[in-house]
Tab-separated table of C-alpha atoms in Angstrom:
chain	number	residue	atom	x	y	z
U	133	MET	CA	72.383	34.523	78.104
U	134	THR	CA	69.321	35.185	79.049
U	135	PHE	CA	67.829	38.165	78.218
U	136	ARG	CA	67.143	39.617	81.638
U	137	TYR	CA	66.811	43.411	80.698
U	138	SER	CA	64.186	44.605	78.490
U	139	PHE	CA	63.483	48.167	76.392
U	140	THR	CA	59.986	50.104	75.552
U	141	PHE	CA	60.113	52.411	72.665
U	142	PRO	CA	57.435	53.607	71.222
U	143	ILE	CA	56.579	52.664	67.298
U	144	ASN	CA	52.171	52.817	66.068
U	145	GLY	CA	51.629	51.774	62.802
U	146	PRO	CA	51.310	48.002	61.397
U	147	ASN	CA	53.716	44.915	60.722
U	148	LYS	CA	55.969	46.578	63.856
U	149	LEU	CA	57.778	43.482	64.793
U	150	PRO	CA	59.403	43.329	60.909
U	151	ARG	CA	59.741	46.308	60.631
U	152	PHE	CA	62.062	46.818	63.714
U	153	LYS	CA	63.364	43.228	63.166
U	154	GLN	CA	64.273	44.542	59.384
U	155	TRP	CA	65.963	47.824	61.114
U	156	ALA	CA	67.595	45.515	63.147
U	157	GLU	CA	69.598	43.704	61.171
U	158	GLN	CA	70.230	46.695	59.046
U	159	HIS	CA	71.762	49.549	61.640
U	160	ALA	CA	72.110	47.207	64.493
U	161	PRO	CA	73.108	43.466	63.952
U	162	GLU	CA	75.589	43.225	66.532
U	163	VAL	CA	72.905	43.487	69.328
U	164	PRO	CA	71.534	40.530	70.238
U	165	ILE	CA	67.393	40.836	70.479
U	166	SER	CA	64.254	39.515	71.280
U	167	LEU	CA	60.973	39.920	69.887
U	168	PRO	CA	57.543	39.380	70.910
U	169	PRO	CA	55.322	37.102	69.489
U	170	GLN	CA	53.153	39.586	68.788
U	171	VAL	CA	52.113	43.369	69.337
U	172	PRO	CA	48.215	44.824	68.692
U	173	VAL	CA	48.297	47.052	65.808
U	174	LYS	CA	46.737	50.050	68.401
U	175	SER	CA	49.380	50.162	70.538
U	176	GLU	CA	51.901	52.797	70.064
U	177	ALA	CA	54.818	50.958	71.687
U	178	MET	CA	56.570	48.194	71.488
U	179	THR	CA	59.278	46.231	73.995
U	180	ILE	CA	61.894	43.836	73.811
U	181	ARG	CA	64.128	41.773	75.641
U	182	LEU	CA	67.603	42.648	75.063
U	183	LYS	CA	70.622	40.414	77.153
U	184	SER	CA	72.347	43.406	78.550
U	185	ALA	CA	72.713	46.539	79.853
U	186	GLU	CA	75.270	47.806	77.746
U	187	ASP	CA	73.082	46.824	74.074
U	188	ARG	CA	70.016	48.446	75.423
U	189	GLN	CA	72.127	51.678	75.069
U	190	LYS	CA	73.204	50.880	71.823
U	191	LEU	CA	69.783	50.456	70.675
U	192	SER	CA	68.536	53.034	72.921
U	193	ALA	CA	71.033	55.611	70.765
U	194	ARG	CA	70.140	54.061	67.701
U	195	LEU	CA	67.195	54.056	67.393
U	196	GLN	CA	66.486	58.243	68.939
U	197	GLU	CA	67.114	59.280	65.125
U	198	ALA	CA	65.197	56.628	63.308
U	199	LYS	CA	61.711	56.403	61.984
U	200	LEU	CA	59.791	53.043	62.690
């Protein structure tokens, strides 16, 4: 199975990938994700890849409450 779905969400500041990875391990360990190799510091959003639309909905609901 491939990561066919994308999800873009707002996140700013440095170390976006490690912060998101740590958050995902704690709050959504059952959702498989594929992270980009890097995200520019000045970027205010990040796009990740997901395997299903259901995973995107789960992650979206959980991220609305998160402060990344």
